[in-house]
PDB file of C-alpha atoms in Angstrom:
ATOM      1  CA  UNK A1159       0.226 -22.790  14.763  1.00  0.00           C
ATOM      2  CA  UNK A1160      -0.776 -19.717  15.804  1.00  0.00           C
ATOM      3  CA  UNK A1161       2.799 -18.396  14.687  1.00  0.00           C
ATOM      4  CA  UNK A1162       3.029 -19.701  11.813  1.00  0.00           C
ATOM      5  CA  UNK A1163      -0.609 -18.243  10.511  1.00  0.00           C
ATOM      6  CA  UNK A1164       0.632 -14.686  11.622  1.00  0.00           C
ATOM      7  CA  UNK A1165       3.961 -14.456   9.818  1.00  0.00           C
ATOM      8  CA  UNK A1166       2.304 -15.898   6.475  1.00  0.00           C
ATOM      9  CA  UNK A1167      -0.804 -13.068   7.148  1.00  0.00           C
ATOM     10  CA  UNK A1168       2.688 -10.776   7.634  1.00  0.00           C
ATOM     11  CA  UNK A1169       4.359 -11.922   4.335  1.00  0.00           C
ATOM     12  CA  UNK A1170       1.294 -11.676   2.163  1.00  0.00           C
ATOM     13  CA  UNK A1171       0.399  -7.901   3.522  1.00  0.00           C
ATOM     14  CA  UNK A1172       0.257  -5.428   0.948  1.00  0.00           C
ATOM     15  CA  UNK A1173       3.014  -2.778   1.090  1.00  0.00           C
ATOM     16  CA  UNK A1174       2.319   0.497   1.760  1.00  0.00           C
ATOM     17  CA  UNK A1175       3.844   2.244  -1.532  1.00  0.00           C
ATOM     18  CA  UNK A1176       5.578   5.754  -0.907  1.00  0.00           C
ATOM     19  CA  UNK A1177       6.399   7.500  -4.242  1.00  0.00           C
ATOM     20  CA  UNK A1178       9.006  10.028  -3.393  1.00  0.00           C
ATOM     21  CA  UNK A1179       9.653  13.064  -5.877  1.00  0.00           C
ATOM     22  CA  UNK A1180      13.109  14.667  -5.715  1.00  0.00           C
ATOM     23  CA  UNK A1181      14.905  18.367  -6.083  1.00  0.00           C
ATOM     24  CA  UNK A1182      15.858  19.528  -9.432  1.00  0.00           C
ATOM     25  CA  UNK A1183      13.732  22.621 -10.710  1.00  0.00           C
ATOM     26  CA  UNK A1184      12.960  22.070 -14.413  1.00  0.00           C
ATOM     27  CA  UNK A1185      14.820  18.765 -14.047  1.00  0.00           C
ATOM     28  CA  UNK A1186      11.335  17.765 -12.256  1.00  0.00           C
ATOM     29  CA  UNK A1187       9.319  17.656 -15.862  1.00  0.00           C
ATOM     30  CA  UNK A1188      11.067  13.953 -15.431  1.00  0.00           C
ATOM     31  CA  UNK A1189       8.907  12.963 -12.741  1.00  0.00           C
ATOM     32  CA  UNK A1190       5.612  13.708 -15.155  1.00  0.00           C
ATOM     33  CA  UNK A1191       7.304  11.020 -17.226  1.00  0.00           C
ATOM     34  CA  UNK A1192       7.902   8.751 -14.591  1.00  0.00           C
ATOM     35  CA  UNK A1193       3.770   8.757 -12.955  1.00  0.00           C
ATOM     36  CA  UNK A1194       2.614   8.268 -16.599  1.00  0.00           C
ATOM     37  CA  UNK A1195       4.144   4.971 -16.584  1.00  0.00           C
ATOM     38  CA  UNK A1196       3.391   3.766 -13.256  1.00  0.00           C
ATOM     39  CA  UNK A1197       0.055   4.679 -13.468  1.00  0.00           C
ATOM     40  CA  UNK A1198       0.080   2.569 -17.176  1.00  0.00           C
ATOM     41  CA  UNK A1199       1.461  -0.515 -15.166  1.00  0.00           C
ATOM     42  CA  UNK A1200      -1.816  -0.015 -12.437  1.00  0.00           C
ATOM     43  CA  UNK A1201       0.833   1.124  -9.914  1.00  0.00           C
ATOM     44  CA  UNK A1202      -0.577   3.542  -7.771  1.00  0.00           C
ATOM     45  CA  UNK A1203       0.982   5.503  -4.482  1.00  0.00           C
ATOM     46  CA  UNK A1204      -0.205   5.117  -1.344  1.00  0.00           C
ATOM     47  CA  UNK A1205       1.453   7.876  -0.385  1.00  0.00           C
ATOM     48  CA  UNK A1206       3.083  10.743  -1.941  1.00  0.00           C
ATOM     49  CA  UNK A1207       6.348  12.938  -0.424  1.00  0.00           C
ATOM     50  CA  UNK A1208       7.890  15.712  -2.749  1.00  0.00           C
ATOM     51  CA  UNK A1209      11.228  18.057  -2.412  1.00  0.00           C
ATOM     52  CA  UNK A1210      11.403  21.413  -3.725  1.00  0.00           C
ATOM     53  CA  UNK A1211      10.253  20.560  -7.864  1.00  0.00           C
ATOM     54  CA  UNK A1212       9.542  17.468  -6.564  1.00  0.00           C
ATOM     55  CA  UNK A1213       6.763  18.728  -4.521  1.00  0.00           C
ATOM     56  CA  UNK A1214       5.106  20.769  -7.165  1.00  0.00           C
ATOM     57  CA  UNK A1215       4.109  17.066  -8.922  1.00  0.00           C
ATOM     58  CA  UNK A1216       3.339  16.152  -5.604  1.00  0.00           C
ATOM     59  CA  UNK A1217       0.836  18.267  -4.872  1.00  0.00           C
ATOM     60  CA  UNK A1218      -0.954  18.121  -8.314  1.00  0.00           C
ATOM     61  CA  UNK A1219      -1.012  14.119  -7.948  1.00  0.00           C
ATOM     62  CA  UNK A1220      -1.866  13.463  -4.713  1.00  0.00           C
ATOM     63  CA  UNK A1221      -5.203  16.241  -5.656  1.00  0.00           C
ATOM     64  CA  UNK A1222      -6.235  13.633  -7.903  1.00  0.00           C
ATOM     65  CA  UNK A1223      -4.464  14.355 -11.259  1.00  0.00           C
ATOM     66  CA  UNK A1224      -3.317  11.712 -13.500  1.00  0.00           C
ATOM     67  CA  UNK A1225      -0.207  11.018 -15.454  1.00  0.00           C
ATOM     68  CA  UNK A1226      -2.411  12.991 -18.917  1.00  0.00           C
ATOM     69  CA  UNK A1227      -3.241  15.385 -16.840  1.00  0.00           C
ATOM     70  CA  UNK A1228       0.073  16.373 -16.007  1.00  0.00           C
ATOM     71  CA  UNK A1229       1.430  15.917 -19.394  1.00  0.00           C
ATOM     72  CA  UNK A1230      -0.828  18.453 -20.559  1.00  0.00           C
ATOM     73  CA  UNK A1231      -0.381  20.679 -17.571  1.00  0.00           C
ATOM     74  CA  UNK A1232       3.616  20.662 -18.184  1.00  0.00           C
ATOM     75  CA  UNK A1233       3.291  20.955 -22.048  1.00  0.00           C
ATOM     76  CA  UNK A1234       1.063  23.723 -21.603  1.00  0.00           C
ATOM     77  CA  UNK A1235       2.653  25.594 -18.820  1.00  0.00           C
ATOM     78  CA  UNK A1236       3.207  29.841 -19.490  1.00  0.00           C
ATOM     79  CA  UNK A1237       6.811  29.844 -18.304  1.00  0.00           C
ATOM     80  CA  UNK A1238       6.051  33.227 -17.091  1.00  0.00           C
ATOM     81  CA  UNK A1239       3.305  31.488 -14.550  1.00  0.00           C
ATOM     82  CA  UNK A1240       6.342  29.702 -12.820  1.00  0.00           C
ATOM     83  CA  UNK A1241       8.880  32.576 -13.491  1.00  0.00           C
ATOM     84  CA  UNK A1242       9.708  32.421  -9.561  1.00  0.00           C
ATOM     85  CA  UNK A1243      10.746  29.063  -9.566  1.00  0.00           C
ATOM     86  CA  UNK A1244      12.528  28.514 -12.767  1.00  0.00           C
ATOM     87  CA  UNK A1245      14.835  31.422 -12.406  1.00  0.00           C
ATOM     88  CA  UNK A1246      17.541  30.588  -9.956  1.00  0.00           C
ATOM     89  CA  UNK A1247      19.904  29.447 -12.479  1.00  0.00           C
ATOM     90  CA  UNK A1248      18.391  31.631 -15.063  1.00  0.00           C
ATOM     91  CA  UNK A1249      20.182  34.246 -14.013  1.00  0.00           C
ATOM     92  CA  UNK A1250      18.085  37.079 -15.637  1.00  0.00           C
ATOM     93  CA  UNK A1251      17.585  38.865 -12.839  1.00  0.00           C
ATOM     94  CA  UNK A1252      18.896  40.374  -9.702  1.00  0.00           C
ATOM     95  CA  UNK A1253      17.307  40.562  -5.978  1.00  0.00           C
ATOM     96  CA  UNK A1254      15.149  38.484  -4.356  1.00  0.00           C
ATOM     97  CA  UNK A1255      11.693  36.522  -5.773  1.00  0.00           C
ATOM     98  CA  UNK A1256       8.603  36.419  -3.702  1.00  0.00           C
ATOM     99  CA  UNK A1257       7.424  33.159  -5.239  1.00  0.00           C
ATOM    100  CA  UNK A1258       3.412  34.585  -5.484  1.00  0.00           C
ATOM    101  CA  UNK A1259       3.027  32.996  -9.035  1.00  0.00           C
ATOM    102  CA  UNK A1260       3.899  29.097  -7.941  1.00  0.00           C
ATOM    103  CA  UNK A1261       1.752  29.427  -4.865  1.00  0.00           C
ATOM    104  CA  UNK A1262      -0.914  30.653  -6.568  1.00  0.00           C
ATOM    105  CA  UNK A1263      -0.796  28.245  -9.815  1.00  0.00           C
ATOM    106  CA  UNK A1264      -0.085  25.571  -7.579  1.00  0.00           C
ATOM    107  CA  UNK A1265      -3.181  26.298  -5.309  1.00  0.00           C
ATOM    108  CA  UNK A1266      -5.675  27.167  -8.404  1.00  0.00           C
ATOM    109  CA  UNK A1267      -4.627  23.685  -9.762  1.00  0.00           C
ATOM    110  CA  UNK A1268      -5.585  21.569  -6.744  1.00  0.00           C
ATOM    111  CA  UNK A1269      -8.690  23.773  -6.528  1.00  0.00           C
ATOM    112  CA  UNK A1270      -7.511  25.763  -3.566  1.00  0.00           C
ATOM    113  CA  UNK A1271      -7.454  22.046  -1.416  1.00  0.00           C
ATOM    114  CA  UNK A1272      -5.363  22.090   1.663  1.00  0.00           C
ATOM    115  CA  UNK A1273      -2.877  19.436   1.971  1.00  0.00           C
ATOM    116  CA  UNK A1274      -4.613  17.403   5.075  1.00  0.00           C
ATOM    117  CA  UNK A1275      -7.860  16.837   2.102  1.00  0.00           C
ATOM    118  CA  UNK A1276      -5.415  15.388  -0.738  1.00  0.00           C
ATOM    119  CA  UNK A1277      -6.987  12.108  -2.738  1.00  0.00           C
ATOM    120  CA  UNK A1278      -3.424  10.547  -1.770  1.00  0.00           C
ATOM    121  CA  UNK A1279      -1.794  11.600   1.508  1.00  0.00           C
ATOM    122  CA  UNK A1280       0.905  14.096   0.643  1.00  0.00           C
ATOM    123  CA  UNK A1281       3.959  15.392   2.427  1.00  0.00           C
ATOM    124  CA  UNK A1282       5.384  18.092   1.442  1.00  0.00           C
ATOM    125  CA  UNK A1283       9.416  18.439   2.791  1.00  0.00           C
ATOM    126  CA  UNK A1284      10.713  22.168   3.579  1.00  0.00           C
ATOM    127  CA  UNK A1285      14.042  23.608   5.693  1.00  0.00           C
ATOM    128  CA  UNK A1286      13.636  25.874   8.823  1.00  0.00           C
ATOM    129  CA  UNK A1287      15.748  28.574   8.070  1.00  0.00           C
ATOM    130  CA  UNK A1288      16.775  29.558  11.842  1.00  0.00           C
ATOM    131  CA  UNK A1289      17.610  25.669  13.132  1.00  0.00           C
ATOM    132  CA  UNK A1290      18.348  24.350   9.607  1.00  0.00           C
ATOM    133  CA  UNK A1291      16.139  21.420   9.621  1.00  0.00           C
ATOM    134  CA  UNK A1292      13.820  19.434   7.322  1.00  0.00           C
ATOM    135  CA  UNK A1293      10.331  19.953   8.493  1.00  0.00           C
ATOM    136  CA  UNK A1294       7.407  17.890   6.850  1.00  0.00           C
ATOM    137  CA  UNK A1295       4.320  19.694   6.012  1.00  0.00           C
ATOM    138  CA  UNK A1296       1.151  17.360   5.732  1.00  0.00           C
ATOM    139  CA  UNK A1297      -1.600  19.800   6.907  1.00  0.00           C
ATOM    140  CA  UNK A1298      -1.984  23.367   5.262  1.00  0.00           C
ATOM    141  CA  UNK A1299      -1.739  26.005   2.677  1.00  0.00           C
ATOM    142  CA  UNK A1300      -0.866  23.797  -0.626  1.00  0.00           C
ATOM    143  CA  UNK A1301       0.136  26.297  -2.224  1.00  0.00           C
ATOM    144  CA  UNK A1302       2.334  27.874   0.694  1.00  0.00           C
ATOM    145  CA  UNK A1303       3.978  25.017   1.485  1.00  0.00           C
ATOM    146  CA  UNK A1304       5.295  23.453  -2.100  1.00  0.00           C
ATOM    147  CA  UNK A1305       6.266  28.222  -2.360  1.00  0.00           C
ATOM    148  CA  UNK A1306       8.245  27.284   0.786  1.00  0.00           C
ATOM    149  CA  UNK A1307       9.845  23.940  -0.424  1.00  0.00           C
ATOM    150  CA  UNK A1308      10.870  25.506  -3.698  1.00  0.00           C
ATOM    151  CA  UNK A1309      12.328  28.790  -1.825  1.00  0.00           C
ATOM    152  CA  UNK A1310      16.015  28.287  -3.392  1.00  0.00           C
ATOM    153  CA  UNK A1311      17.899  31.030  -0.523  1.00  0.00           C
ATOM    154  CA  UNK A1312      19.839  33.825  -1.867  1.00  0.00           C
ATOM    155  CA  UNK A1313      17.200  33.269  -4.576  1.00  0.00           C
ATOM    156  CA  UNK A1314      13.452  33.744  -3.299  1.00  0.00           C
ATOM    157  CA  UNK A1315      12.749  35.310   0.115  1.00  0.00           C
ATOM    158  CA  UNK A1316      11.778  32.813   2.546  1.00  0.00           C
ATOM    159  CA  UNK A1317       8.373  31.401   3.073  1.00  0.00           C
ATOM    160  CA  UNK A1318       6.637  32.844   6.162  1.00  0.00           C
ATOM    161  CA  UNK A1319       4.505  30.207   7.684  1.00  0.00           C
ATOM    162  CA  UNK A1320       3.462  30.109  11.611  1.00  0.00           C
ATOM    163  CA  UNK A1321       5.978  32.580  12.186  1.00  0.00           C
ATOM    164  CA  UNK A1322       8.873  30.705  11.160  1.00  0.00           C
ATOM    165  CA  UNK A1323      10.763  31.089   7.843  1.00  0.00           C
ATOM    166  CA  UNK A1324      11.421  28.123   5.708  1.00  0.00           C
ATOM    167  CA  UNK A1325      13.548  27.965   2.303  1.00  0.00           C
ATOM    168  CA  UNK A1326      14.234  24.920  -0.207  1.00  0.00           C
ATOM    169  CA  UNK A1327      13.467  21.946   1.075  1.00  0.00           C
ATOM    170  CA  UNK A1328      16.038  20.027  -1.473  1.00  0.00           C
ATOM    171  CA  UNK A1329      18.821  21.570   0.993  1.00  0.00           C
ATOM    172  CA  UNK A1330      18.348  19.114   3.267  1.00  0.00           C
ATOM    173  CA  UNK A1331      16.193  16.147   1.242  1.00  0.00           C
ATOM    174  CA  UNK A1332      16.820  16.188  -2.546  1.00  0.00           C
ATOM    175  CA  UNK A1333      15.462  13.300  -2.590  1.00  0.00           C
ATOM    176  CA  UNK A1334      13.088  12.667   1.292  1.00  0.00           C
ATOM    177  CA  UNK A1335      12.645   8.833   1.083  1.00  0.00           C
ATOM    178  CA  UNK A1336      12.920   9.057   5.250  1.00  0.00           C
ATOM    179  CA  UNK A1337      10.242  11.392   5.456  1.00  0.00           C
ATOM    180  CA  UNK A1338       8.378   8.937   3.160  1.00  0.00           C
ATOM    181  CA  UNK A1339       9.080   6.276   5.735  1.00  0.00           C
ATOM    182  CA  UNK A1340       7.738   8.644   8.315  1.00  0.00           C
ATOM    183  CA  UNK A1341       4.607   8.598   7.247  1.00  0.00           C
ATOM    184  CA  UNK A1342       3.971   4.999   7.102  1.00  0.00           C
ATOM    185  CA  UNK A1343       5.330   3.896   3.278  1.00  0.00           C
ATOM    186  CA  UNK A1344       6.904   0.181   3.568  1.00  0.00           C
ATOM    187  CA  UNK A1345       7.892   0.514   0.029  1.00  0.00           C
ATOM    188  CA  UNK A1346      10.021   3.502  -1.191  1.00  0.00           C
ATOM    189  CA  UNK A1347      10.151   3.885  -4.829  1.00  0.00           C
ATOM    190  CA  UNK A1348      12.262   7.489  -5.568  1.00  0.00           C
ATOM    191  CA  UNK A1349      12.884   9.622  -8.251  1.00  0.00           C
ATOM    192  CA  UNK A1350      16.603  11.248  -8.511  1.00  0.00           C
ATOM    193  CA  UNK A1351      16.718  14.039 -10.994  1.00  0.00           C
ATOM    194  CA  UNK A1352      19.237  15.526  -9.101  1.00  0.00           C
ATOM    195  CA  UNK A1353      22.180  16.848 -10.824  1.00  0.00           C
ATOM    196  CA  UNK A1354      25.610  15.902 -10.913  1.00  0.00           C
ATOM    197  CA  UNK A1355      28.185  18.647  -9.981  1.00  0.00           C
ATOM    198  CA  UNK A1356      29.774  18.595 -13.078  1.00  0.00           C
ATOM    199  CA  UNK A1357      29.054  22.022 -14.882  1.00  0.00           C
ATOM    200  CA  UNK A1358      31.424  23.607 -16.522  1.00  0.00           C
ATOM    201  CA  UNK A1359      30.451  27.374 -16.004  1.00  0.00           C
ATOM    202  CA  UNK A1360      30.519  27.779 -12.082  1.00  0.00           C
ATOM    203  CA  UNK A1361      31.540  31.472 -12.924  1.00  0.00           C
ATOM    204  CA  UNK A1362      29.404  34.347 -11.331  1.00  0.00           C
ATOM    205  CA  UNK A1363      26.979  33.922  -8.011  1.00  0.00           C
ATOM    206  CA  UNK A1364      24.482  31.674  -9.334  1.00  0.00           C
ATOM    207  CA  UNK A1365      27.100  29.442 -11.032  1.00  0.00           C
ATOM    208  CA  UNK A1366      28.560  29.118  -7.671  1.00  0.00           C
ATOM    209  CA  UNK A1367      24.926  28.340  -5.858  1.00  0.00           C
ATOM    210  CA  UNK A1368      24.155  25.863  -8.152  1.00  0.00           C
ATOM    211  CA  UNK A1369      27.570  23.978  -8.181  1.00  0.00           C
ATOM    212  CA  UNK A1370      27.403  24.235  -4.508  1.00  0.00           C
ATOM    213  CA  UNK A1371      23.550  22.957  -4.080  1.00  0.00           C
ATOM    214  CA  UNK A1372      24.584  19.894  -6.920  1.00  0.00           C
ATOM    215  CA  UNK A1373      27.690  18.664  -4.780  1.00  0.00           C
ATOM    216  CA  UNK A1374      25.639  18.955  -1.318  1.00  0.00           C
ATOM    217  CA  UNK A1375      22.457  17.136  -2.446  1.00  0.00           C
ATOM    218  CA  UNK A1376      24.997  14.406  -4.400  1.00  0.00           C
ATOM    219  CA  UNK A1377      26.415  13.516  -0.865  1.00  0.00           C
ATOM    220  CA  UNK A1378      23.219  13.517   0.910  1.00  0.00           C
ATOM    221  CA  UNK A1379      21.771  11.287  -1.661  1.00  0.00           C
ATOM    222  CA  UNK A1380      24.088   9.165  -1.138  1.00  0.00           C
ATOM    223  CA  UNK A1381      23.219   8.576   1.996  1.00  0.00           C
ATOM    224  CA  UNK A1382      19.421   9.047   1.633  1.00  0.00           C
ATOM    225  CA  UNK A1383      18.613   6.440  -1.017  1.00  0.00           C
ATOM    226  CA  UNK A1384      20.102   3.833   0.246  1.00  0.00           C
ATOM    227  CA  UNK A1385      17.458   3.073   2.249  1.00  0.00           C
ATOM    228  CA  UNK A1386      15.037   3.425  -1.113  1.00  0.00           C
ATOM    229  CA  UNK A1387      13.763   0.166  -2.499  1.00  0.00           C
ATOM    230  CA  UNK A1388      13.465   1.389  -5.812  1.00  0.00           C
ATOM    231  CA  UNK A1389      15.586   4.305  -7.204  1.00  0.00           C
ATOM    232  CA  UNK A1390      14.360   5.704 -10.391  1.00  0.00           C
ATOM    233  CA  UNK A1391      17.157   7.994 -11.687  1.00  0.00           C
ATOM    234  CA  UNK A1392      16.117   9.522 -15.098  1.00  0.00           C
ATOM    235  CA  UNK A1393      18.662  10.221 -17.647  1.00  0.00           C
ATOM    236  CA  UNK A1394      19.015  13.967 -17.949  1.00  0.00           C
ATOM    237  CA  UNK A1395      22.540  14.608 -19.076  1.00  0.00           C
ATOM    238  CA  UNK A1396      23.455  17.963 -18.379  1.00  0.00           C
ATOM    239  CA  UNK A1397      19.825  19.165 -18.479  1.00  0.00           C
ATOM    240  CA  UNK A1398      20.219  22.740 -16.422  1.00  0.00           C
ATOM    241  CA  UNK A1399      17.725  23.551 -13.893  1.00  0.00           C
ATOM    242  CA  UNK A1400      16.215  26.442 -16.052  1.00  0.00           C
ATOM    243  CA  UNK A1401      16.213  24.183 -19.281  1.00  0.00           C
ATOM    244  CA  UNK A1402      12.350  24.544 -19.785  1.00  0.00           C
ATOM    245  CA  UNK A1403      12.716  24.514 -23.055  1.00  0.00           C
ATOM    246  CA  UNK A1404      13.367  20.662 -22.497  1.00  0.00           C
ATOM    247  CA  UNK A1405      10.568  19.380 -20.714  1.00  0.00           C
ATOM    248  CA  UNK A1406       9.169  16.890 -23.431  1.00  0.00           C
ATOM    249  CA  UNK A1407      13.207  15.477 -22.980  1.00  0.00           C
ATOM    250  CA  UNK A1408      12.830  15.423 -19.266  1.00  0.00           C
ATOM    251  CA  UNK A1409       9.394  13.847 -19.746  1.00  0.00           C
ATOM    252  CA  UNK A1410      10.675  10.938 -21.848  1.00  0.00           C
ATOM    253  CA  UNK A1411      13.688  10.247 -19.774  1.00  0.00           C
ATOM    254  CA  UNK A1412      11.375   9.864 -16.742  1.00  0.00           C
ATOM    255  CA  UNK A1413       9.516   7.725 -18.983  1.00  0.00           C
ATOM    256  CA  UNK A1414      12.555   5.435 -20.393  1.00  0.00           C
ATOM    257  CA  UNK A1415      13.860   5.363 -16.792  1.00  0.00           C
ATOM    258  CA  UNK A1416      10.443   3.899 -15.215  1.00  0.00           C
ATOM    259  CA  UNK A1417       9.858   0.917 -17.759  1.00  0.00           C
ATOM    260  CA  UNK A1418      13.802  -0.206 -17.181  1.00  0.00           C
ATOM    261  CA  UNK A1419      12.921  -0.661 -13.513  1.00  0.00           C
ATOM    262  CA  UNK A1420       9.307  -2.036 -14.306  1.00  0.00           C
ATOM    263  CA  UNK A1421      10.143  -5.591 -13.513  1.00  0.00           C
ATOM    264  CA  UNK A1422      12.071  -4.535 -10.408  1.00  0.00           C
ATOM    265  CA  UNK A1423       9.147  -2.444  -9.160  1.00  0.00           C
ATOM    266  CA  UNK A1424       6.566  -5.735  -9.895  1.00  0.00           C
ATOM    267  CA  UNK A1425       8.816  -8.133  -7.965  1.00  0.00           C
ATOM    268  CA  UNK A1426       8.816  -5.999  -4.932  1.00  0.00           C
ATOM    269  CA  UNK A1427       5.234  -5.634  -4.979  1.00  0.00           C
ATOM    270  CA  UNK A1428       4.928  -8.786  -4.752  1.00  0.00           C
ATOM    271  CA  UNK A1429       6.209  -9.251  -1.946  1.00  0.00           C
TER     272      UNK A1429
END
């Protein structure tokens, strides 16, 4: 008897959700789209893990803001407040990019909170420049750590934390659903906005990163999400990573993509 009560107090346990934000710079206004419905449906993370633009929506959520609030925030955004992270494939300028202006917004919108006091436990994935491994941060400079994730190399200098340099953490998990795993989630839902290596002007050095980033995160991902049990993969076309010009697009296509799984993402819930 005593068996049988503990697998049916096992089956009826509420899973642990784990909403998991991917890599895709201005691609990531999808994601805005994608928490607006969720949070509409009265699904709410248990747990938040973001990569690279992933992890700026991470941050901002998991301090508390909701699906409106982000809407506005993205509508409203000074493109020249996230200059550092929107121009890798903007190619406007030369040299490197310090990546001051996303820390900073990014820790004046969470009101300077450190990622260990988040309303929502947050993880924020980066790479280790020297060893070339993913490396969760879930204690911290905010701010720092979503600069670090979002550190494209060749790009933005790397992000100086404890000593050790860390770059974009997309290069390693466009889309982290293990590192969601990691910290506890028993139900992955993820959002792909990664793009597809299909861009017809590869020409110059930034052409060439960004061809090269798309066709290593698509064989990564293919790997990665398979152990997702909900992949959310917004409809972005060929939606550049400096298309900010876009973002009520990106927003609706996270939006669109969210209410097709809807059902999917109630039935697992369930149990």
């Amino acid at each position: 008897m005593g068996g049988l009560s503990s697998c049916s107090l096992m089956g009826s346990k509420k899973p642990v959700v784990g909403l998991v934000l991917g890599a895709g710079a201005a691609r990531g206004f999808a994601h805005v789209g994608v928490i607006k419905v969720l949070e509409a449906q009265g699904v709410r993370p248990d747990i938040v893990v973001g990569s690279s633009a992933g992890s700026v929506i991470a941050a901002l959520l998991a301090s508390g803001a909701t699906g409106n609030d982000l809407n506005r925030l993205a509508l409203n955004l000074d493109e020249a407040t996230i200059a550092d992270w929107g121009l890798p494939f903007a190619g406007r300028f030369g040299g490197l990019i310090k990546g001051d202006a996303l820390q900073n917004m990014i820790n004046r919108e969470v009101q300077n909170k450190s990622i260990e006091q988040m309303r929502i436990p947050l993880g924020i994935v980066a790479t280790e420049l020297q060893s070339g491994k993913g490396v969760l941060f879930r204690t911290g400079n905010t701010g720092q750590a979503v600069r670090a994730s979002c550190s494209i190399p060749g790009v933005f200098q790397p992000t100086v934390i404890g000593g050790k340099e860390y770059v974009d953490g997309g290069l390693v998990a466009p889309v982290p659903v293990s590192y969601a795993k990691q910290m506890g989630a028993t139900l992955v839902i993820a959002v792909n906005i990664s793009s597809e290596p299909v861009h017809q002007d590869a020409s110059g050095t930034l052409g060439v990163l960004q061809q090269t980033i798309s066709i290593m995160q698509r064989s990564i991902n293919q790997f990665e999400l398979k152990s997702a049990d909900i992949v959310i993969t917004p409809h972005l076309k060929q939606m550049s990573g400096s298309d900010f010009r876009s973002r009520n697009a990106a927003i609706l296509a996270g939006e669109v993509a969210t209410q097709e799984q809807m059902g999917l993402i109630k039935e697992k819930l369930k149990g």
